[in-house]
Amino acid sequence: GKTSAVEGRDIPVAYLTCNGTPPAEGKPSLMTFREVETLFHEFGHGLQHMLTRASVGDVAGINGVEWDAVELPSQFMENWCYDKPTVYGFAKHYETGEPLPESLFEKLKQQKTYGAGMMAMRQLYFGMLDMELHANYDPSTSEESVFDVQKRIAAIYSPYNLPLDDDRFLCAFNHIFAGGYSAGYYSYKWAEVMSADAFGAFEDVGLDNEEKVREVGKRFRDTVLSLGGAVEPMEVFKKFRGREPSPEALLRHNGLA
């Protein structure tokens, strides 16, 4: 971390502790595509930590960033795993140096959008169920049980897969009862909206326009990656994008628009 409160702590330091596929049968450790995505994701957190300009440790880097915005830089970085020049900069056969076949790259892009609509509705269902239980539901006055609430919300977001009468998913929904996401599960989807819209700024100028991409990248660095928790996330986003987040880019990335 970085803080002016401790002498010598003016250079931010970030550690990424990663687990990867181990070497096997005489071959070196070869990363799966999911591991590559995870590395890009975690490196996004590292960038925000290392490029911070905040001098107070509690709000430097990822510290103090509000829950529903802390995943913006990390999810943003995942988009580069589907950018062809980026992928072909490293996706080569470890022995022959042969680049990844284009047919496989196309399949990687296709799997990203497979079932995206159902997954989006699933996350909206969980987020709204969480918010309904924590913000509106009072077991002492309501005629509904928590399972009735579950069915009511499911009918809106997941009518094709309604809970059975003996469904007890809520008893194992640890995220919102014991995992730190109480009234905050929505942040998963909201972070996707923000990160996709941020990447959309690069798409708007053309990913093959290096000069413009560099300009947008500098603005991203000077706002999202440097201000830390010292500035309210919506203000940080508006400083970068010039407006509030829009879901348009996420819908497009998911093949839904």
Short mmCIF file of C-alpha atoms in Angstrom, two decimals, residues 63-233:
data_model
loop_
_atom_site.label_atom_id
_atom_site.label_comp_id
_atom_site.label_asym_id
_atom_site.label_seq_id
_atom_site.Cartn_x
_atom_site.Cartn_y
_atom_site.Cartn_z
CA ASN A 63 -8.57 1.05 -0.16
CA GLY A 64 -11.77 2.88 0.65
CA VAL A 65 -13.28 2.36 -2.81
CA GLU A 66 -16.98 1.71 -2.40
CA TRP A 67 -18.09 -1.89 -2.75
CA ASP A 68 -20.04 -1.44 -5.97
CA ALA A 69 -17.13 0.17 -7.81
CA VAL A 70 -14.06 -1.70 -6.59
CA GLU A 71 -14.39 -4.31 -9.37
CA LEU A 72 -14.41 -1.73 -12.16
CA PRO A 73 -10.66 -1.83 -13.02
CA SER A 74 -10.45 -5.61 -12.68
CA GLN A 75 -13.47 -6.44 -14.84
CA PHE A 76 -12.35 -3.76 -17.28
CA MET A 77 -9.07 -5.59 -17.83
CA GLU A 78 -10.89 -8.82 -18.73
CA ASN A 79 -12.13 -7.16 -21.92
CA TRP A 80 -8.60 -7.21 -23.33
CA CYS A 81 -8.72 -11.01 -23.30
CA TYR A 82 -11.12 -10.75 -26.24
CA ASP A 83 -9.12 -8.11 -28.12
CA LYS A 84 -7.37 -9.92 -30.95
CA PRO A 85 -4.07 -7.94 -31.03
CA THR A 86 -3.76 -8.33 -27.26
CA VAL A 87 -4.41 -12.08 -27.30
CA TYR A 88 -2.15 -12.74 -30.25
CA GLY A 89 0.63 -10.91 -28.44
CA PHE A 90 1.00 -13.90 -26.13
CA ALA A 91 -1.20 -16.80 -27.32
CA LYS A 92 1.41 -18.94 -29.02
CA HIS A 93 2.29 -22.63 -28.88
CA TYR A 94 4.91 -23.05 -26.18
CA GLU A 95 7.13 -25.25 -28.39
CA THR A 96 6.60 -24.12 -31.98
CA GLY A 97 5.63 -20.49 -31.46
CA GLU A 98 2.63 -21.06 -33.72
CA PRO A 99 -0.14 -18.52 -32.98
CA LEU A 100 -3.51 -19.54 -31.62
CA PRO A 101 -5.70 -20.77 -34.53
CA GLU A 102 -8.27 -18.13 -35.43
CA SER A 103 -11.05 -20.72 -35.21
CA LEU A 104 -10.26 -21.20 -31.52
CA PHE A 105 -10.17 -17.47 -30.90
CA GLU A 106 -13.61 -17.17 -32.49
CA LYS A 107 -14.88 -19.93 -30.20
CA LEU A 108 -13.51 -18.08 -27.19
CA LYS A 109 -15.51 -15.02 -28.20
CA GLN A 110 -18.63 -17.09 -28.84
CA GLN A 111 -18.51 -18.80 -25.45
CA LYS A 112 -18.49 -15.41 -23.77
CA THR A 113 -22.00 -14.66 -25.01
CA TYR A 114 -23.41 -18.19 -24.71
CA GLY A 115 -26.36 -18.09 -22.31
CA ALA A 116 -25.56 -14.44 -21.48
CA GLY A 117 -29.22 -13.45 -21.30
CA MET A 118 -30.10 -16.15 -18.79
CA MET A 119 -26.99 -15.37 -16.74
CA ALA A 120 -27.89 -11.67 -16.67
CA MET A 121 -31.41 -12.46 -15.46
CA ARG A 122 -29.99 -14.81 -12.84
CA GLN A 123 -27.79 -12.06 -11.42
CA LEU A 124 -30.64 -9.53 -11.49
CA TYR A 125 -32.83 -12.08 -9.70
CA PHE A 126 -30.26 -12.63 -6.96
CA GLY A 127 -29.58 -8.90 -6.61
CA MET A 128 -33.24 -7.93 -6.33
CA LEU A 129 -33.99 -10.82 -3.98
CA ASP A 130 -31.15 -9.69 -1.74
CA MET A 131 -32.36 -6.07 -1.76
CA GLU A 132 -35.99 -7.03 -1.16
CA LEU A 133 -35.09 -9.14 1.87
CA HIS A 134 -32.76 -6.58 3.42
CA ALA A 135 -34.62 -3.37 2.52
CA ASN A 136 -38.33 -4.18 2.52
CA TYR A 137 -39.07 -7.52 4.14
CA ASP A 138 -40.03 -7.60 7.84
CA PRO A 139 -40.82 -11.12 9.09
CA SER A 140 -42.61 -9.73 12.14
CA THR A 141 -45.26 -7.94 10.08
CA SER A 142 -45.27 -9.63 6.67
CA GLU A 143 -47.73 -12.36 5.76
CA GLU A 144 -45.08 -13.78 3.42
CA SER A 145 -42.32 -16.15 4.38
CA VAL A 146 -38.83 -15.58 3.00
CA PHE A 147 -39.54 -18.40 0.57
CA ASP A 148 -42.69 -16.62 -0.63
CA VAL A 149 -40.54 -13.56 -1.31
CA GLN A 150 -38.11 -15.73 -3.23
CA LYS A 151 -40.93 -17.06 -5.44
CA ARG A 152 -42.33 -13.57 -6.01
CA ILE A 153 -39.00 -12.16 -7.18
CA ALA A 154 -38.22 -15.29 -9.21
CA ALA A 155 -41.50 -14.87 -11.09
CA ILE A 156 -40.24 -11.52 -12.36
CA TYR A 157 -36.67 -12.40 -13.30
CA SER A 158 -36.70 -16.16 -13.73
CA PRO A 159 -40.24 -17.24 -14.77
CA TYR A 160 -38.77 -20.12 -16.77
CA ASN A 161 -37.19 -21.65 -13.66
CA LEU A 162 -39.43 -21.04 -10.65
CA PRO A 163 -38.41 -22.47 -7.25
CA LEU A 164 -40.09 -25.69 -6.22
CA ASP A 165 -42.15 -25.69 -3.03
CA ASP A 166 -39.37 -27.43 -1.12
CA ASP A 167 -36.62 -25.24 -2.59
CA ARG A 168 -34.32 -24.00 0.17
CA PHE A 169 -31.71 -22.17 -1.88
CA LEU A 170 -31.90 -19.21 0.49
CA CYS A 171 -30.51 -21.34 3.30
CA ALA A 172 -27.29 -21.68 1.33
CA PHE A 173 -27.18 -18.16 -0.18
CA ASN A 174 -24.12 -17.35 1.91
CA HIS A 175 -23.21 -14.25 -0.10
CA ILE A 176 -26.04 -12.20 1.36
CA PHE A 177 -26.17 -13.68 4.86
CA ALA A 178 -22.58 -14.51 5.77
CA GLY A 179 -20.39 -13.44 2.85
CA GLY A 180 -20.33 -9.67 3.11
CA TYR A 181 -22.79 -9.00 0.27
CA SER A 182 -25.85 -8.18 2.38
CA ALA A 183 -27.86 -5.61 0.38
CA GLY A 184 -24.86 -5.52 -1.93
CA TYR A 185 -25.18 -8.43 -4.32
CA TYR A 186 -26.28 -5.97 -7.01
CA SER A 187 -22.69 -4.74 -7.11
CA TYR A 188 -21.70 -7.73 -9.27
CA LYS A 189 -23.91 -6.56 -12.13
CA TRP A 190 -23.35 -2.85 -11.51
CA ALA A 191 -19.58 -3.34 -11.72
CA GLU A 192 -20.13 -5.11 -15.06
CA VAL A 193 -22.08 -2.09 -16.31
CA MET A 194 -19.34 0.32 -15.25
CA SER A 195 -16.44 -1.77 -16.54
CA ALA A 196 -18.07 -2.45 -19.92
CA ASP A 197 -18.92 1.23 -20.34
CA ALA A 198 -15.36 2.18 -19.44
CA PHE A 199 -14.01 -0.21 -22.09
CA GLY A 200 -16.57 1.29 -24.46
CA ALA A 201 -14.63 4.55 -24.29
CA PHE A 202 -11.71 2.76 -25.94
CA GLU A 203 -14.01 1.14 -28.49
CA ASP A 204 -15.50 4.53 -29.34
CA VAL A 205 -12.14 5.87 -30.55
CA GLY A 206 -11.23 2.60 -32.29
CA LEU A 207 -9.08 -0.06 -30.66
CA ASP A 208 -6.72 0.06 -33.65
CA ASN A 209 -6.16 3.82 -33.25
CA GLU A 210 -3.12 3.74 -30.98
CA GLU A 211 -2.87 7.50 -30.55
CA LYS A 212 -6.50 7.84 -29.44
CA VAL A 213 -6.33 4.71 -27.30
CA ARG A 214 -3.30 6.20 -25.56
CA GLU A 215 -5.24 9.41 -24.87
CA VAL A 216 -8.20 7.52 -23.42
CA GLY A 217 -5.81 5.29 -21.47
CA LYS A 218 -4.16 8.31 -19.88
CA ARG A 219 -7.55 9.68 -18.88
CA PHE A 220 -8.44 6.27 -17.41
CA ARG A 221 -5.19 6.26 -15.47
CA ASP A 222 -5.67 9.82 -14.20
CA THR A 223 -9.19 9.08 -12.93
CA VAL A 224 -10.24 5.49 -12.28
CA LEU A 225 -6.77 4.14 -11.59
CA SER A 226 -5.35 7.02 -9.55
CA LEU A 227 -8.04 8.66 -7.41
CA GLY A 228 -8.64 5.66 -5.15
CA GLY A 229 -11.29 5.93 -2.48
CA ALA A 230 -10.71 9.65 -1.98
CA VAL A 231 -13.38 10.59 -4.53
CA GLU A 232 -16.93 9.23 -4.75
CA PRO A 233 -17.04 6.53 -7.47
#
